[in-house]
Coordinates of C-alpha atoms and ligand atoms in Angstrom, one line a residue:
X1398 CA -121.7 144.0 128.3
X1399 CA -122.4 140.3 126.1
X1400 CA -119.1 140.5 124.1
X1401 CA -120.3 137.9 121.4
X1402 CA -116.5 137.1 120.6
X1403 CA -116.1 136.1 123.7
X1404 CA -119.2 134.0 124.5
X1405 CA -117.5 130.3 123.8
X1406 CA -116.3 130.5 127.3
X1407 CA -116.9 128.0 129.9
X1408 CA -119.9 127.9 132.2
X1409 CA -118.5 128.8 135.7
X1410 CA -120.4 128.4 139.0
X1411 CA -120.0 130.0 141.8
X1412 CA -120.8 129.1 145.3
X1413 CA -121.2 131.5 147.6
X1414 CA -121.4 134.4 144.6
X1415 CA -123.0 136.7 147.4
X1416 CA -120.7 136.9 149.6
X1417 CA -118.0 140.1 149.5
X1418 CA -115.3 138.4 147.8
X1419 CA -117.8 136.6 145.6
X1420 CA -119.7 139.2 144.4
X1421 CA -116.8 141.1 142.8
X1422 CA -115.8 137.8 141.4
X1423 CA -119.3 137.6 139.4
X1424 CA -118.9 140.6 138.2
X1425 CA -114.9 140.2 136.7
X1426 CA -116.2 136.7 135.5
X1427 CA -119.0 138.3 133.3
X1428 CA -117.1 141.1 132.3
X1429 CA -114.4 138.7 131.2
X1430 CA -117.0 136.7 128.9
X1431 CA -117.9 133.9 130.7
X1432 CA -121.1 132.2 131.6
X1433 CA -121.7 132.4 135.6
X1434 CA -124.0 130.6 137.8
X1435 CA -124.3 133.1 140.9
X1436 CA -125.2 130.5 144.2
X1437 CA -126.3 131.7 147.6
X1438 CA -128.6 132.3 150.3
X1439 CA -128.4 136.0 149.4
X1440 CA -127.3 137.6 146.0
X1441 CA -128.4 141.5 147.8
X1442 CA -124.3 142.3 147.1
X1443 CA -124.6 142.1 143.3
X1444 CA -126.8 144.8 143.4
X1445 CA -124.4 147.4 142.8
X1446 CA -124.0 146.4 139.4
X1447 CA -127.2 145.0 139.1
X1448 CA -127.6 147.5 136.7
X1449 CA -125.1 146.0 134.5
X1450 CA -125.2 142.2 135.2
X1451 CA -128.7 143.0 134.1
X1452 CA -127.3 143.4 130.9
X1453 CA -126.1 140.3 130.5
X1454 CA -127.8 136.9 129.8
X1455 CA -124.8 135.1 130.9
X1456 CA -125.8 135.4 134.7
X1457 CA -128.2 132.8 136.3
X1458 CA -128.8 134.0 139.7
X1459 CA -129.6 131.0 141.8
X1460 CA -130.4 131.7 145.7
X1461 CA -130.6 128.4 147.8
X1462 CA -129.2 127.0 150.3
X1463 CA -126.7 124.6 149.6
X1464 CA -127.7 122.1 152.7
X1465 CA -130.9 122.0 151.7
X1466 CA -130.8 121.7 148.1
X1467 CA -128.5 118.8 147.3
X1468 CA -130.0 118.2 144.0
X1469 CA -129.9 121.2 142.8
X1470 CA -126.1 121.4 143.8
X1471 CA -125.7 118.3 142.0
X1472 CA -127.1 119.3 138.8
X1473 CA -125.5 122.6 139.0
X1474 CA -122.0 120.9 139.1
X1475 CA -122.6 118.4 136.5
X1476 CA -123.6 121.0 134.4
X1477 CA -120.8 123.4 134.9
X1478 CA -117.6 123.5 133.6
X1479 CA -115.7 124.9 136.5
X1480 CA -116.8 125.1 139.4
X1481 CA -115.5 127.7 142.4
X1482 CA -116.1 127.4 146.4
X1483 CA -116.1 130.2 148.5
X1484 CA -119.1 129.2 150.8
X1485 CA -118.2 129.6 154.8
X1486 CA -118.6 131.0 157.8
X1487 CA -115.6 133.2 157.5
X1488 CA -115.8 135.8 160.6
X1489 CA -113.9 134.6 163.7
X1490 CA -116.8 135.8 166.0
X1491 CA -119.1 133.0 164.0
X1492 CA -116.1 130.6 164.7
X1493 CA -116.0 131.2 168.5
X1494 CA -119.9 130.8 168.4
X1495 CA -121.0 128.0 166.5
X1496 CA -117.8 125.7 166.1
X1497 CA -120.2 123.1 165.5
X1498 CA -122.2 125.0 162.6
X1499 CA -118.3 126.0 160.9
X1500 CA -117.3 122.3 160.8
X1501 CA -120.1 121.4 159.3
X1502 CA -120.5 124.2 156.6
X1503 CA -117.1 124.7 156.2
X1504 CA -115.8 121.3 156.0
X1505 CA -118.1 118.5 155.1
X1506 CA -120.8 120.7 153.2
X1507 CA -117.5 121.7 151.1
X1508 CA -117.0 118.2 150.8
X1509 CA -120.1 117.5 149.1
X1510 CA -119.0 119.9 146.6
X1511 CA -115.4 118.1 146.2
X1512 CA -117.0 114.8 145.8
X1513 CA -119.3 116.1 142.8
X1514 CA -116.6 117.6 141.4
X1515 CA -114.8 114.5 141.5
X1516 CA -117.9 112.2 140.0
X1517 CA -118.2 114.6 137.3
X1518 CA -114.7 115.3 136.4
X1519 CA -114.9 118.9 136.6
X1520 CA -111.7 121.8 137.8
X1521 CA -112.3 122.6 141.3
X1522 CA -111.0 126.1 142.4
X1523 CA -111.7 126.0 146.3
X1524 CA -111.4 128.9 148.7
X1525 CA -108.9 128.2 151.7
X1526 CA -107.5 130.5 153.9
X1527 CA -104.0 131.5 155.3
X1528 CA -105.3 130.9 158.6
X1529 CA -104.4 127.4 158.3
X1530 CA -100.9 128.4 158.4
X1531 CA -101.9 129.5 162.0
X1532 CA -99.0 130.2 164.5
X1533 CA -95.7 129.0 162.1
X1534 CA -94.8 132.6 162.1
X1535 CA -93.8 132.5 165.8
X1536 CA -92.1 129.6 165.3
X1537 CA -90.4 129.4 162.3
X1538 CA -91.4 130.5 159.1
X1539 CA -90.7 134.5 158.6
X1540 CA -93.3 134.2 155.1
X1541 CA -96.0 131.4 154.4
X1542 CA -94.7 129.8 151.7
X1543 CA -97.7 127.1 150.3
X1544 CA -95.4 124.2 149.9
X1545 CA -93.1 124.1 152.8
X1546 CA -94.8 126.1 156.0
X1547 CA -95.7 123.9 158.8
X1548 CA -99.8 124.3 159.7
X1549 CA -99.3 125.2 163.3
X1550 CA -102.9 125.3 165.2
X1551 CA -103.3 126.1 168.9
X1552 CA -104.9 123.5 171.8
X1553 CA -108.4 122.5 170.9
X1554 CA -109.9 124.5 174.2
X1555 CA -109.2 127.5 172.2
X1556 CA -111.8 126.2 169.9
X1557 CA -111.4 129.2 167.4
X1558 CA -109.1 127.1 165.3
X1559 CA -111.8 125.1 164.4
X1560 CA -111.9 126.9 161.0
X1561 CA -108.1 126.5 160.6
X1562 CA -108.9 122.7 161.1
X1563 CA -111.5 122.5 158.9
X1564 CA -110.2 124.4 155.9
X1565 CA -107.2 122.4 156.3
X1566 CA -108.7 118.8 156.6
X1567 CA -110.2 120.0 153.5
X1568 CA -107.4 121.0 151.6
X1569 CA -106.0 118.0 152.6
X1570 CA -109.0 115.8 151.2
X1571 CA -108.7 117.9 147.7
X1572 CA -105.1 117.3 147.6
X1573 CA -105.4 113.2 148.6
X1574 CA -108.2 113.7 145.5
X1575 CA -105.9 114.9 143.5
X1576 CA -103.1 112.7 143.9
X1577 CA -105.8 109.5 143.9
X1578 CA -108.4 110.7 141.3
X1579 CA -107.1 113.0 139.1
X1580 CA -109.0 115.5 140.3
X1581 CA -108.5 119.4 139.2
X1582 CA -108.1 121.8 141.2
X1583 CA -106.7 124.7 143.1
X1584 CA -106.8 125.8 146.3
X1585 CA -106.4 129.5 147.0
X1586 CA -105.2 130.9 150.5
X1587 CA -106.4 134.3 150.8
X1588 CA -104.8 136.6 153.0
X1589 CA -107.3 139.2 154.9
X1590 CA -109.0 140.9 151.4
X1591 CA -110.7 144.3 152.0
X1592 CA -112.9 147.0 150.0
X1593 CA -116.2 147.9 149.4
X1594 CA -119.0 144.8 150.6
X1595 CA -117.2 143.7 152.9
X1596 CA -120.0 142.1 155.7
X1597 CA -121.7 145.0 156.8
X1598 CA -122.0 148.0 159.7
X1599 CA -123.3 147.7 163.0
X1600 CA -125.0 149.7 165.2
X1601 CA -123.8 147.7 168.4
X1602 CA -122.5 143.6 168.9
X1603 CA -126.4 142.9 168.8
X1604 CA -126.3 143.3 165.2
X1605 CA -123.5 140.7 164.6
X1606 CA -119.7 140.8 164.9
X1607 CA -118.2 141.4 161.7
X1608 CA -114.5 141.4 160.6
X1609 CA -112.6 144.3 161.9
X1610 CA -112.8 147.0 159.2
X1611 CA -116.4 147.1 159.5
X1612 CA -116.6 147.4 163.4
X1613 CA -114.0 150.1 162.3
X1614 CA -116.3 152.1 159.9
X1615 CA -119.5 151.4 161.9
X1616 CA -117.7 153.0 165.3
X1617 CA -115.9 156.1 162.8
X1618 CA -119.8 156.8 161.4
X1619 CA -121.6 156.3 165.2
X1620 CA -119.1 158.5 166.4
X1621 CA -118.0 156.0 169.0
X1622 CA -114.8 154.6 170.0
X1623 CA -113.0 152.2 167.6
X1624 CA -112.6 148.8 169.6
X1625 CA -108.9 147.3 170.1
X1626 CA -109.4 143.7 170.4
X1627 CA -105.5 143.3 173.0
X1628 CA -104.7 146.9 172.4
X1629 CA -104.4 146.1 168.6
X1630 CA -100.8 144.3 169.0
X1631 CA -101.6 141.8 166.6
X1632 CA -100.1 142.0 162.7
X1633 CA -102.4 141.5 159.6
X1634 CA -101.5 142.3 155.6
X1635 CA -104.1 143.5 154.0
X1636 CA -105.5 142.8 149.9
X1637 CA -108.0 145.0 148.2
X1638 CA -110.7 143.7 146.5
X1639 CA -109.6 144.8 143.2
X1640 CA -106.4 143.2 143.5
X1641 CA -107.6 140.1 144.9
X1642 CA -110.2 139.8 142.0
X1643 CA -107.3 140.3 139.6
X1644 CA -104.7 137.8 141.2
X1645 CA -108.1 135.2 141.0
X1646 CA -108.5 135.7 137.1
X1647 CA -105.2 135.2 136.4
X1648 CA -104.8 132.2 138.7
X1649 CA -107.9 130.9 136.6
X1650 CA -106.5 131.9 133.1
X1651 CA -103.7 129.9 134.2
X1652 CA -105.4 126.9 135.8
X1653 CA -103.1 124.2 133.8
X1654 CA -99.9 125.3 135.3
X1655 CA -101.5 126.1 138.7
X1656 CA -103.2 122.8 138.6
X1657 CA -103.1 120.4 141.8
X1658 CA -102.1 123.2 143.6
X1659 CA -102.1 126.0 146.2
X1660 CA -101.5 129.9 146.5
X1661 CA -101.4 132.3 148.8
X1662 CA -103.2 135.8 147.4
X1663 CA -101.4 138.2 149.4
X1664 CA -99.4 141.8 149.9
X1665 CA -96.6 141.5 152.1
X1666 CA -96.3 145.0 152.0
X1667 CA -99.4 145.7 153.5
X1668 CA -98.4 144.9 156.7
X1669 CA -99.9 146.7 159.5
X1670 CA -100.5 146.0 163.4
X1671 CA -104.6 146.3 164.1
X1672 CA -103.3 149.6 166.3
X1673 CA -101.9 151.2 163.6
X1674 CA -104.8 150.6 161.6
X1675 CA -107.0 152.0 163.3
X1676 CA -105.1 155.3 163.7
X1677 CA -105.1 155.4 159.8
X1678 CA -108.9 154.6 159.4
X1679 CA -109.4 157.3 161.5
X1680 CA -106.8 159.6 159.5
X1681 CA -108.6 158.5 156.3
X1682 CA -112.0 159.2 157.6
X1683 CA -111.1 163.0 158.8
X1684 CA -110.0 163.5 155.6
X1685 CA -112.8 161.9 153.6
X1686 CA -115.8 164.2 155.8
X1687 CA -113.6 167.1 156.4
X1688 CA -115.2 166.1 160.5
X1689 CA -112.7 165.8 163.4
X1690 CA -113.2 162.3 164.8
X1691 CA -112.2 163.0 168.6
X1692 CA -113.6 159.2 170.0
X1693 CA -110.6 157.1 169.4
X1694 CA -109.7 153.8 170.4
X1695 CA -111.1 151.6 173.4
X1696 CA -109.1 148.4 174.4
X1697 CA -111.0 145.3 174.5
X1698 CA -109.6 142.0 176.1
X1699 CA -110.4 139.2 173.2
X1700 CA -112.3 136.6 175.5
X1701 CA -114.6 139.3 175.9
X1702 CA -114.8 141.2 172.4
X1703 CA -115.5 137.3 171.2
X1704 CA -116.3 135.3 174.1
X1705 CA -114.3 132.2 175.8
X1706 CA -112.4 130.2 173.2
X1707 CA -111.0 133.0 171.2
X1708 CA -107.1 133.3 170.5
X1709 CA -105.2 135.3 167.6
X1710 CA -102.8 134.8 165.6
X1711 CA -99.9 137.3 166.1
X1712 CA -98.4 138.1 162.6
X1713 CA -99.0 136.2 158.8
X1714 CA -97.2 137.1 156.1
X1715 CA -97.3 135.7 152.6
X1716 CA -95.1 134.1 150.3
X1717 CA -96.4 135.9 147.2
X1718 CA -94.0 134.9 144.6
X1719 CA -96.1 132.3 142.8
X1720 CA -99.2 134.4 142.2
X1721 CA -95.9 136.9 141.2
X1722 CA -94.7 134.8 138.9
X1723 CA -98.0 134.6 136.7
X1724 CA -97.3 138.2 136.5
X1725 CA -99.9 139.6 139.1
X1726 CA -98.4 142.4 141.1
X1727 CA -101.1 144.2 143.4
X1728 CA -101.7 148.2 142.8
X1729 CA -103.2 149.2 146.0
X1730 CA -100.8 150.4 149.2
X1731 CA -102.9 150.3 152.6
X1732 CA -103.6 153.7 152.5
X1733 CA -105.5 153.4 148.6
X1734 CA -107.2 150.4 150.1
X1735 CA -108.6 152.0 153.2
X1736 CA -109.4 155.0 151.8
X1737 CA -111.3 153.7 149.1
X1738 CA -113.1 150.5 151.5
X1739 CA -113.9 154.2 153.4
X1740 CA -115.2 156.0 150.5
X1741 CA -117.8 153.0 150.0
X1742 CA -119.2 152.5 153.4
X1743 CA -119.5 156.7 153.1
X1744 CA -121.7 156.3 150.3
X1745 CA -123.3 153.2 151.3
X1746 CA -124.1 154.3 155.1
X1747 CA -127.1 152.5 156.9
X1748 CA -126.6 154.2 160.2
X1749 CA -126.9 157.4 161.9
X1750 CA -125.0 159.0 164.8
X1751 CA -126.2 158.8 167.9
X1752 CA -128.3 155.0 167.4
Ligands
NAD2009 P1 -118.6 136.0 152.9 O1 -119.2 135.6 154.2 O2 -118.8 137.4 152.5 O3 -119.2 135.0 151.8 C1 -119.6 133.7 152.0 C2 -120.9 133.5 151.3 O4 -121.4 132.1 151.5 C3 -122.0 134.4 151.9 O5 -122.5 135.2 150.9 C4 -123.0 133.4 152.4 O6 -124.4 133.8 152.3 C5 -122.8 132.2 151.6 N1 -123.3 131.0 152.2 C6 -123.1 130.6 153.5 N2 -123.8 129.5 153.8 C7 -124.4 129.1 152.7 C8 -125.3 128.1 152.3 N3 -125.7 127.2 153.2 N4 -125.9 128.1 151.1 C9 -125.6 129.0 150.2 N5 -124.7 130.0 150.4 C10 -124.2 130.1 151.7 O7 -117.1 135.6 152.9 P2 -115.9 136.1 152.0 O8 -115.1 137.0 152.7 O9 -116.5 136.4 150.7 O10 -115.1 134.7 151.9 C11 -115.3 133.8 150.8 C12 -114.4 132.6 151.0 O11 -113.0 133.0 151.1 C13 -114.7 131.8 152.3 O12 -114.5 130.4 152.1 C14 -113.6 132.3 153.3 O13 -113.3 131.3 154.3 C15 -112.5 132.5 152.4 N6 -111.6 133.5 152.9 C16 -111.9 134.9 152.8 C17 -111.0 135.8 153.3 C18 -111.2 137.3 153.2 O14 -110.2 138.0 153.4 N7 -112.4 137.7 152.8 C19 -109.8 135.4 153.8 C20 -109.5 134.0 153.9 C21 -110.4 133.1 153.4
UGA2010 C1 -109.9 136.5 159.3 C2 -111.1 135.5 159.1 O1 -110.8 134.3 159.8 C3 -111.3 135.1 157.7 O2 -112.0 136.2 157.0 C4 -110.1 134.7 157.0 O3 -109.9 133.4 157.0 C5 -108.9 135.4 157.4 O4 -108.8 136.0 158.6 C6 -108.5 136.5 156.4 O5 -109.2 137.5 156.2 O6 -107.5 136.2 155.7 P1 -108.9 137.8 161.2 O7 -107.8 138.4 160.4 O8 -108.5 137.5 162.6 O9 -109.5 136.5 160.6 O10 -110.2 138.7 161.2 P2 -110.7 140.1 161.8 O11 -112.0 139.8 162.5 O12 -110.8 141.1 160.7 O13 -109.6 140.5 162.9 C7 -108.4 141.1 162.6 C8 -107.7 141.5 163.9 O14 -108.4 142.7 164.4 C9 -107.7 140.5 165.0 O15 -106.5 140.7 165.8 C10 -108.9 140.9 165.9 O16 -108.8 140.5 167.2 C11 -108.8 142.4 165.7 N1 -110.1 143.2 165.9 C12 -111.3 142.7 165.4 C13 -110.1 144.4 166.6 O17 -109.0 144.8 167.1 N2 -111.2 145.1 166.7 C14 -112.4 144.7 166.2 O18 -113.4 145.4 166.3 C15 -112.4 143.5 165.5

């Protein structure tokens, strides 16, 4: 795939490369000509196309740990040209766990990052989320818009907003280094991406507590019930991979206008209560195997799916017009994005009925 016309490009590292929405991100970047540095613990999700990343002597695959390897995080930013930050714990269960452990990763280890970036004058594009927006739809936004929502967090005893707190003190720090240093930078707000990779399946909670569509496909391929964290009431809009990954290489093609600030990647029209969902997961799946799925849905009360200090967030829906404006209009409805996150874990299944 080395497109020699193409090779000039800038070096681009990548934190947290491994991860799901990083490891379709290392594969668009090499595809698109540039030169990647692929950091993390783990890079076992780029082997899908390890076959053709092989290819390519534009990859350096680099697996540390960030927290212990602050010189070689040093040297890897100076070296860079741009640099991108996805690294977090980014599943709610972790969040309700180890608030500790998120603060620390997800805030000042980020820092460290910032700072370097800063030192060695180099464009920051830094993973958010649109959890910091937290409860503002309740109370008075109808759409997150990046410049004028309210961040609305809940008490600290429902310590789950720890993340929203952190990513936002962060943000905040990026945008203070912005306004102070000149740094570069953009700070992207994902809004609940899905598709193949995403975390992994489970044969019970003893294995881990992924997001939701993977407790989803693990319970559809167990033949067990399909858990309903509050009977599913809460709203989500949903962002496949591929469309994600598209809406990021445009806002990177475009970093000068987008520079010193933030956007939300999102579909409004994905919208879908967690109920709903799972009633068209299960749809999908019948269709998919050509198997009746007969187990349904079991209702779980949240402080027990995640343990004390969990709380939701009812509804979040984005203001999408910036990304729009740069011309990126997403091509997969929730059902195309389902079926095809369903298609993968089909193909991809580590467990067998009746574990
Ligand atoms: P992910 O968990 O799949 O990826 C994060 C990666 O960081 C993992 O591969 C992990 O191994 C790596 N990592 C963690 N600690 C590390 C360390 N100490 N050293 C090196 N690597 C380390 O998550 P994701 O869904 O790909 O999310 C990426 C980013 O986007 C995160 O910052 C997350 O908060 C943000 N985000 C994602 C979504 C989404 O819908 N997926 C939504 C909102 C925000
Ligand atoms: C996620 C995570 O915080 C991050 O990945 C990210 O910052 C952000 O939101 C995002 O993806 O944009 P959340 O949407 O709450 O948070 O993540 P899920 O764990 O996928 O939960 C979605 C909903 O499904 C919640 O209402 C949850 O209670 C529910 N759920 C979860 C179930 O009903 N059943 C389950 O088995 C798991």
């Amino acid at each position: 795939m080395t497109n020699e016309s193409t090779s000039q490009k800038e070096t681009i590292a990548v934190f947290g490369a491994g991860g799901f929405i990083g490891s379709h991100m290392v594969v668009a970047l090499i595809r698109a000509g540039y030169r990647v540095q692929a950091i993390d613990l783990t890079l076992e999700k780029l082997e899908d196309d390890w076959d053709e990343l092989n290819t390519s002597d534009r990859l350096e695959a680099i697996d540390i740990d960030i927290r212990n390897h602050r010189d070689r995080v040093e040297e890897i930013v100076r070296g860079a040209d741009i640099i991108i930050d996805l690294i977090a714990f980014a599943n709610p269960s972790i969040y309700v766990e180890d608030p500790l452990g998120t603060v620390d990763l997800n805030l000042f280890e980020n820092l460290r990052i910032v700072e370097l970036c800063h030192k060695y004058d180099k464009f920051l594009i830094q993973y958010s989320t649109c959890e910091v927006y937290g409860l503002a739809q309740d109370r008075e936004d109808k759409v997150f818009s990046e410049d004028t929502s309210n961040l609305i967090l809940g008490p600290i005893n429902q310590h789950r907003w720890i993340y929203a707190c952190a990513k936002q003190m962060l943000e905040r720090i990026v945008h203070a280094y912005g306004m102070m240093h000149d740094l570069n930078y953009i700070i992207i707000r994902p809004f609940n991406f899905v598709g193949p990779r995403i975390d992994y399946l489970i044969h019970s909670r003893a294995d881990g507590n992924p997001r939701v569509f993977s407790h989803f496909m693990s319970a559809l391929l167990l033949d067990k019930p399909l858990p309903l964290v509050d009977g599913g009431k809460n709203l989500r809009s949903y962002v496949h991979i591929a469309d994600a990954t598209q809406a990021f290489l445009i806002a990177l093609e475009n970093r000068d206008k987008l520079n010193r600030q933030i956007v939300n990647i999102g579909t409004p029209n994905n919208e879908t209560s967690i109920r709903e969902l799972a009633h068209l997961v299960i749809r999908l799946y019948e269709e998919e195997t050509g198997k009746t799925f007969t187990q349904g849905t079991v209702d779980i009360p949240g402080e027990e799916f995640y343990g004390p200090g969990y709380a939701d967030i009812d509804r979040r829906i984005p203001d999408a017009s910036k990304m729009a404006a740069l011309g990126w209009a997403p091509t997969y409805d929730l059902e195309a994005t389902f079926r095809e996150s369903i298609r993968y874990y089909l193909e991809h299944n580590t467990l067998k009925a009746g574990d």
